[in-house]
Each structure stands twice: as C-alpha cells, then as structure tokens.
Amino acid sequence: MGQRAVSGDTEHDFGAFVAARATTLLRVAYLACGDRSEAEDLLQTALERTYRNWDRVRHHSPEPYVRRVIVNAAISRARRRAILRIIPVRSLPDTPARSADVDLRQVLMDALRALPPRQRAVVVLRYWEDLSEHQTAEVLGCTVGTVKSQSSKAMAKLRMALGEESVEGVIGNARA
Amino acid sequence: MPALEDRIRRLMAEETAGLHATPDLGERVVRSARRKRKRGVFAALAATVVVAGAAPAYLTAAAGSGPTPIVTETPPPPAIDDLRPTGRPAEKTLGDLGDGRQFGNVRVGYLPEGLQWKRWSLDHGDSYTTSFDYKGDRNGFYCVQIFVHENAAVLEIDDRVSVHRQEGEGEEVAVGDRSGYAVVQNVGEDGTKGTPTFFLNMGENRRAEIMFSPVYAKDLGSAEAVNRELRKIAEGLTAIRE
C-alpha cells in the first residue's frame, strides 16, 4: 500500500535493515563528518528519523533515505558549528603527503575535515558512494552545476593534500 | 600512479575498515524514538518506575535494620513501553466512515475534485489516519492522506516540524487564525520530488498532517496547484469535538 501506518510492529523489519546496513551507513557518516563519535550520533539520529517514517520508507529503498539524512545533517551541523565557532575550522595540512599509507589516510582525513561541509559531502557521495553527479545533486538538493564546481574545488584541495600538485596549481583550480 | 579518485577511494576504504556499528543499534534507535514520542505521557511514569526500583534499598536504609544499600551502575529498568511486544497486534481501524469526510474528531470540509474515501483507516488512539484516492480502492496508492495526532502524539509531530525548521526545510503558513507548516517530506520516494505535506495546528492538543502522494502531486501539475489544494484542505479541516 502506498500509505503510512501510524505505528505498528515494524521493529523486526527495521531491525533487520539496521543489522544489514548500519556499518555501511556508519562509514558514510564518518567520512561525512570526520569524527567517529559524531558519526555514531549522526547515524542514530538519521535512523530515528527513518524509523518514524519506516512504514513508508520500507516500501521503497530505505538506504538512500538514511544516507540523505546523514549527509544533510552532517552539513547542517558543520555549518552551525562554524557559525557558533564551537570547533575552529581546520586549515589544510602544511606537510606534504608521506609515503606510508597510514600517514596518507591521516592526511586525507585531515584534508576532508578541512573542506567546507558541502564539498566534503560531494566527495563522499561521488567517490565513496559512487553516485553520479545527478544523484549527488538530488541528495544535496542542489544543481548538477553546483556539484561539478564543488567537486572540482574539493578535488583540487585533496590533490594538493596528497601531494599530487603544487600549491599554486591548486589555488588556481580552487579559484576557477 | 593510480588516479586521484582511486587513491581517495582506497584510502577511505582503509580508514573506515575498522568501523562497525554496534549490534544493539537498532534496538537503541527504536527505544529512543519511542521515548521521544511518549515522553510527555511517560515522563512521570518512568520516574515512578525508577523510584520504584530503588525503593526497597531506600526503605531498608531508612529502617536501619538491613545492610547498607549498594549503589551500582546498573541502568534503570526499561520503561514499560520498551518491552518487546509478544505478538503482532491486530490493526484497529476507524470502521466504516461512509464518505470518509468525518473521522475521529475531525471533519474534512474540502477535498479536491475527483477524490473519494479509500475505505481504509488506522486508529492508534492518539493518532489516526485515513486516505483518499480516485477510485475508493483500499489497496491502491493514496492521493491524499490525513493523519490526526492528538494529546501525547502532538509531541512527536512538533519534534518533526522542529527538525524541518532547523534544517531550513519548508515554511510557516497561516491558515485563517491557525498556524501551519508546509514542507516537502522525503519519505523514501527517491527518484520523485517527495511528499508535499501540510502540518496544521488545530489547537494545543491536536495536529493534522495532510499529505499528497508524489504521484498525485505530479497529477496536479504545478507546485502552485499543490500548495493551493493542500491549503484548501487545511482550511476546511475542522474539529467536531475537543
């Protein structure tokens, strides 16, 4: 049926969905916000919202819905924090990329955290979730053009962070 | 050297490989959602449950005749609402509503042309709902669905509107001397433009949630038509008893 029940015994289906997909969604949340504790909180918040709408969400595909809530909540929180200056915005790491993968991971995560929230979300959706530009635009509620420009700027910064391009080249790209 | 995109993917995969959701996450979400929904009603009850759990120790200590009570980190017992149901309850309906214009404590004064009652409803006490479509087909997709949330259920609706407000989704809309909030909810209809919804404040203890299915919204042709029809339904929705 295409209608939502007020409530009911939906715990079983919802529990099965969470058991199957929560780890994947937690990883999306972590990449979107850059902090494990916040990722867990984001995921729980998104799942609570999903649970409230479960009788309708379940008939479609719940995972894109949860992902959309996670990503947009991550952006929203990051912006609020920036406005309130609760967490100072980090700057891009000064050190060039190092060869060891563990160091590169740290460099990447620092660089991701330093990106503006929407740019970070674009990177996660495009290169972690493998969404198309159109799908990414739908999730973020923006135009495909915005996705393209945000992605280009974000990738330029990540390229610099990972030591693939000179600072001058990145600044040029980011301002393009 | 692999493309930058591939390096980012690989590093992301390595960075997140050690992350795993806790096994009880689903249960915690359900409990939390229920607590929020019921907090108005159960706040006093939950306090009573906790105090009741501690009561024997306090009574013993006060009497001075037993061992000193030991304070432990044991969490309080779950609220009654958290107990898992032992079986699927039968769904309660509002019965035969005739033309569906009057259900529960409200009356639908206006319906868009061509719609009729779907012969479907659900009644969960503080929340109840029915819906309308073109054919009166209880098994088909709805065009318009109206939820009414009363008393304790009002809290959950206010929470949901608050979330929309915080996220900058939707807008405040006055309907006569009543307030409302119009928003397009995304409740799983990926690939569509979402569910146009109007939350109507019908007094301190009642909220209505009027929703158009994405398909019906498309039938109406334009956002202006959707907003106009939603607003007209809200205007015509009245309480028949307090």
XYZ file of C-alpha atoms in Angstrom:
418
model
C 0.000 0.000 0.000
C 1.174 3.472 -0.578
C 0.201 4.837 2.745
C 1.951 5.152 6.015
C 0.741 3.422 9.101
C 0.694 5.442 12.282
C 2.811 2.875 14.082
C 2.775 -0.888 14.443
C 5.035 -3.824 14.788
C 7.730 -2.657 12.416
C 10.657 -3.330 14.694
C 11.500 -6.611 13.042
C 11.897 -5.189 9.530
C 13.609 -2.100 10.784
C 15.951 -4.161 12.957
C 16.865 -6.349 10.003
C 17.623 -3.307 7.887
C 19.808 -1.770 10.587
C 21.632 -5.052 11.174
C 22.371 -5.359 7.460
C 23.276 -1.783 6.580
C 24.307 0.084 9.739
C 28.038 -0.464 9.325
C 27.982 0.789 5.749
C 25.984 3.820 6.807
C 28.264 4.446 9.772
C 31.200 4.643 7.382
C 29.351 7.169 5.235
C 28.594 9.208 8.350
C 32.205 9.059 9.470
C 33.502 10.248 6.125
C 30.874 12.974 6.010
C 31.708 14.400 9.432
C 35.243 13.170 10.152
C 34.636 12.129 13.722
C 33.701 8.705 14.981
C 31.567 9.789 17.920
C 29.695 12.283 15.843
C 29.264 9.713 13.108
C 27.573 7.373 15.560
C 25.320 10.172 16.706
C 24.530 11.189 13.138
C 23.662 7.631 12.254
C 21.433 7.176 15.269
C 19.660 10.463 14.559
C 19.146 9.510 10.925
C 17.865 6.076 11.865
C 15.442 7.529 14.393
C 14.045 9.760 11.716
C 13.857 6.811 9.360
C 12.110 4.725 11.983
C 9.453 7.385 12.384
C 8.779 7.146 8.644
C 9.507 3.450 8.363
C 6.115 2.301 7.174
C 6.584 4.395 4.082
C 10.326 4.240 3.664
C 10.344 0.447 3.782
C 8.279 0.223 0.607
C 10.971 1.994 -1.338
C 14.653 1.877 -0.659
C 15.495 2.918 2.873
C 19.242 3.198 2.433
C 19.239 6.237 0.117
C 16.835 7.912 2.505
C 19.101 7.346 5.511
C 22.134 8.419 3.520
C 20.396 11.624 2.522
C 19.537 12.407 6.130
C 23.085 11.641 7.292
C 24.784 13.796 4.699
C 22.464 16.747 5.048
C 22.558 16.575 8.835
C 26.357 16.497 8.703
C 26.387 19.603 6.526
C 23.841 21.321 8.716
C 25.752 20.595 11.922
C 29.075 21.645 10.464
C 27.609 24.929 9.336
C 26.015 25.597 12.705
C 29.293 24.860 14.427
C 31.162 27.139 12.071
C 28.690 29.918 12.787
C 28.881 29.354 16.517
C 32.637 28.796 16.326
C 32.304 25.721 18.515
C 35.015 23.984 16.551
C 37.518 26.131 14.741
C 37.711 25.378 11.047
C 40.879 23.462 10.420
C 43.304 24.583 7.812
C 44.781 22.333 5.198
C 47.804 20.433 6.460
C 51.080 22.115 5.675
C 53.040 18.930 5.403
C 53.275 17.230 2.045
C 51.982 13.739 1.608
C 54.120 10.962 3.022
C 54.657 7.604 1.541
C 53.209 5.326 4.214
C 49.548 4.583 3.673
C 48.638 5.123 7.279
C 50.034 8.616 7.068
C 48.249 9.218 3.798
C 44.987 8.196 5.411
C 45.562 10.738 8.126
C 46.405 13.369 5.558
C 43.278 12.557 3.589
C 41.062 12.691 6.669
C 42.562 15.987 7.771
C 42.048 17.367 4.302
C 38.470 16.108 4.208
C 37.746 17.691 7.588
C 39.186 20.949 6.345
C 36.849 21.069 3.357
C 33.664 23.135 3.563
C 30.809 20.792 4.524
C 29.173 20.636 1.138
C 32.428 19.979 -0.674
C 33.157 17.177 1.777
C 29.711 15.716 1.152
C 30.227 15.850 -2.597
C 33.486 13.925 -2.297
C 31.894 11.267 -0.105
C 28.867 10.853 -2.317
C 30.768 10.894 -5.577
C 33.840 8.846 -4.715
C 32.772 6.732 -1.769
C 29.140 6.089 -2.614
C 29.803 6.211 -6.355
C 26.767 8.361 -7.008
C 26.505 10.190 -10.293
C 26.606 13.959 -10.398
C 22.865 13.972 -10.896
C 22.243 11.649 -7.932
C 24.586 13.694 -5.774
C 22.707 16.850 -6.702
C 19.446 15.179 -5.687
C 20.791 14.138 -2.312
C 22.160 17.598 -1.604
C 19.233 19.472 -3.078
C 21.401 21.497 -5.428
C 22.079 21.706 -9.137
C 24.383 19.449 -11.107
C 26.449 22.526 -11.869
C 26.982 23.116 -8.175
C 28.072 19.518 -7.712
C 30.578 19.891 -10.538
C 32.062 23.090 -9.207
C 32.167 21.878 -5.599
C 33.721 18.610 -6.677
C 36.359 20.369 -8.742
C 37.359 22.624 -5.866
C 37.370 19.784 -3.362
C 39.456 17.525 -5.546
C 41.958 20.295 -6.161
C 42.438 20.656 -2.420
C 42.704 16.925 -1.881
C 45.157 16.656 -4.712
C 47.335 19.195 -3.003
C 46.981 17.487 0.352
C 48.003 14.174 -1.127
C 50.976 15.764 -2.780
C 49.874 15.439 -6.371
C 50.040 19.070 -7.346
C 51.739 22.232 -6.402
C 50.061 24.726 -4.118
C 49.992 27.274 -6.887
C 48.131 24.931 -9.195
C 45.556 24.125 -6.552
C 44.918 27.731 -5.706
C 44.372 28.361 -9.359
C 41.919 25.480 -9.641
C 40.081 26.355 -6.451
C 39.504 29.884 -7.650
C 38.412 28.761 -11.075
C 50.281 6.152 -10.020
C 46.558 5.480 -9.723
C 44.136 8.272 -10.428
C 43.434 10.586 -7.535
C 39.863 9.355 -7.315
C 41.048 5.770 -6.950
C 43.569 6.723 -4.277
C 40.855 8.547 -2.353
C 38.536 5.550 -2.598
C 41.244 3.204 -1.369
C 42.257 5.441 1.498
C 38.646 5.911 2.516
C 38.123 2.156 2.482
C 41.195 1.600 4.638
C 40.248 4.402 7.011
C 36.749 3.048 7.578
C 37.542 -0.663 7.547
C 37.734 -0.772 11.325
C 34.380 0.927 11.840
C 31.490 -1.305 12.773
C 28.061 -0.378 14.044
C 27.204 -1.743 17.457
C 24.926 -4.780 17.393
C 22.283 -3.135 19.579
C 21.977 -0.001 17.441
C 18.571 -0.930 16.051
C 17.154 -1.544 19.491
C 18.597 1.704 20.809
C 17.066 3.634 17.923
C 13.646 2.119 18.498
C 13.845 2.787 22.225
C 14.976 6.351 21.704
C 12.288 7.058 19.111
C 9.646 5.642 21.394
C 10.925 7.595 24.363
C 10.689 10.838 22.439
C 7.242 10.036 21.188
C 5.910 9.096 24.542
C 7.933 11.340 26.765
C 5.027 13.586 27.634
C 2.938 10.752 28.920
C 5.627 8.521 30.265
C 7.907 11.035 31.919
C 6.085 10.762 35.201
C 5.660 7.027 34.793
C 9.342 6.491 34.011
C 10.288 8.448 37.093
C 7.949 6.291 39.077
C 9.491 3.135 37.662
C 12.995 4.264 38.555
C 11.998 5.305 42.041
C 10.086 2.095 42.488
C 13.180 0.149 41.510
C 15.215 1.982 44.127
C 12.537 1.925 46.769
C 13.444 -1.301 48.570
C 17.004 -0.118 49.191
C 15.915 3.251 50.479
C 13.269 1.712 52.671
C 15.791 -0.731 54.076
C 18.311 2.009 54.745
C 15.740 4.211 56.384
C 14.643 1.393 58.613
C 18.223 0.896 59.728
C 17.746 -2.806 60.056
C 19.449 -4.091 56.967
C 22.725 -3.844 55.108
C 23.861 -0.551 53.643
C 22.446 -0.277 50.140
C 24.973 -0.727 47.391
C 24.865 1.775 44.589
C 25.663 0.127 41.299
C 25.949 1.264 37.723
C 23.079 -0.961 36.703
C 20.862 1.035 34.372
C 17.276 1.564 35.402
C 14.780 -0.945 34.127
C 13.315 -0.183 30.744
C 10.171 1.837 30.597
C 7.078 -0.232 30.127
C 6.838 0.986 26.563
C 10.217 -0.574 25.813
C 9.083 -4.097 26.491
C 9.065 -6.035 23.274
C 5.637 -6.979 22.077
C 4.926 -10.669 22.267
C 2.887 -10.739 19.110
C 1.660 -8.599 16.274
C -1.395 -6.709 17.452
C -4.375 -6.577 15.160
C -4.633 -3.250 13.408
C -7.507 -1.221 14.678
C -9.424 0.859 12.183
C -11.908 3.675 12.417
C -14.595 1.462 10.871
C -16.966 2.406 8.088
C -16.584 6.129 7.593
C -19.189 6.494 4.856
C -17.813 9.155 2.565
C -14.755 9.449 4.816
C -15.319 13.141 5.366
C -15.691 12.688 9.091
C -13.221 10.567 11.023
C -12.093 10.545 14.619
C -12.559 14.019 15.981
C -12.279 15.942 12.737
C -14.237 16.716 9.610
C -12.813 17.197 6.128
C -14.618 20.197 4.701
C -12.814 20.233 1.368
C -11.417 17.553 -0.890
C -10.024 18.119 -4.371
C -12.398 17.150 -7.150
C -12.461 13.505 -8.151
C -11.220 12.062 -4.873
C -13.127 9.674 -2.679
C -12.575 7.779 0.539
C -10.266 4.795 0.117
C -12.226 2.705 2.622
C -9.063 2.441 4.667
C -8.083 3.807 8.054
C -5.936 3.118 11.062
C -6.653 4.005 14.639
C -3.913 4.017 17.229
C -5.695 6.096 19.785
C -3.753 9.323 19.937
C -3.031 9.081 16.219
C -5.366 8.037 13.475
C -5.437 8.367 9.739
C -7.400 7.804 6.600
C -6.834 8.495 2.943
C -8.474 9.322 -0.342
C -7.858 8.350 -3.949
C -9.577 8.396 -7.326
C -11.327 5.022 -7.097
C -12.023 4.294 -3.450
C -9.589 1.389 -3.698
C -8.344 0.401 -0.259
C -5.410 -1.495 -1.781
C -4.316 1.157 -4.210
C -1.996 4.085 -3.773
C -3.310 7.081 -1.910
C -3.661 10.533 -3.335
C -4.344 12.389 -0.099
C -3.663 11.029 3.360
C -4.607 12.831 6.523
C -3.156 11.992 9.904
C -4.559 13.440 13.083
C -2.273 13.441 16.100
C -3.713 14.231 19.476
C -2.533 14.641 23.055
C 0.802 12.816 23.588
C 1.219 12.243 19.851
C 1.382 16.013 19.344
C 4.904 15.986 20.781
C 6.249 13.809 18.030
C 4.733 15.985 15.330
C 6.121 19.105 16.926
C 9.514 17.397 17.034
C 9.317 16.578 13.345
C 8.295 20.099 12.401
C 11.110 21.384 14.563
C 13.612 19.248 12.646
C 12.314 20.584 9.329
C 12.568 24.100 10.693
C 16.137 23.575 11.913
C 17.155 22.169 8.587
C 15.618 25.083 6.744
C 13.084 22.901 5.004
C 9.572 24.220 4.455
C 7.841 27.393 5.537
C 5.376 28.744 8.047
C 1.917 29.218 6.595
C -1.044 30.829 8.325
C -4.469 29.370 7.599
C -7.013 31.836 8.892
C -6.270 32.146 12.580
C -4.459 28.804 12.656
C -0.798 28.210 12.043
C 0.672 25.640 9.721
C 3.920 24.432 8.270
C 4.307 23.389 4.651
C 7.155 21.144 3.633
C 8.040 18.515 1.076
C 8.954 15.455 3.066
C 11.307 12.901 1.632
C 9.972 9.702 3.000
C 11.637 7.225 0.758
C 10.392 8.263 -2.624
C 13.805 8.560 -4.164
C 13.553 9.469 -7.762
C 10.449 11.548 -7.125
C 10.059 15.016 -5.738
C 8.909 13.917 -2.302
C 5.644 14.157 -0.406
C 4.098 17.630 -0.134
C 2.850 17.927 3.426
C 0.965 20.484 5.448
C 1.151 20.343 9.231
C -1.845 22.134 10.687
C -2.034 23.289 14.272
C -5.603 22.562 15.389
C -5.164 23.638 18.973
C -2.976 22.725 21.889
C -3.729 19.018 21.764
C -4.255 18.343 18.091
C -2.194 18.490 14.915
C -3.154 17.378 11.426
C -0.678 16.160 8.845
C -2.052 16.383 5.331
C -0.001 14.673 2.671
C -0.169 14.362 -1.093
C 1.453 11.343 -2.652
C 4.246 12.267 -5.088
C 2.160 10.768 -7.889
C -0.858 12.879 -7.035
C 1.299 15.970 -6.674
C 2.533 15.306 -10.181
C -1.055 14.952 -11.400
C -1.827 18.409 -10.055
C 0.756 19.770 -12.419
C 2.497 22.548 -10.543
C 3.824 23.449 -7.123
C 1.310 26.292 -7.016
C -1.589 23.905 -7.547
C -0.234 21.541 -4.903
C 0.154 24.324 -2.365
C -3.261 25.718 -3.160
C -5.019 22.375 -2.741
C -3.109 21.493 0.429
C -4.042 24.824 1.921
C -7.703 24.443 0.967
C -7.872 21.047 2.636
C -6.231 22.541 5.734
C -8.683 25.421 5.743
C -11.598 23.024 5.556
C -10.352 20.661 8.230
C -12.195 21.334 11.464
C -12.598 19.707 14.843
C -16.011 18.259 15.571
C -15.209 17.688 19.218
C -12.440 18.715 21.547
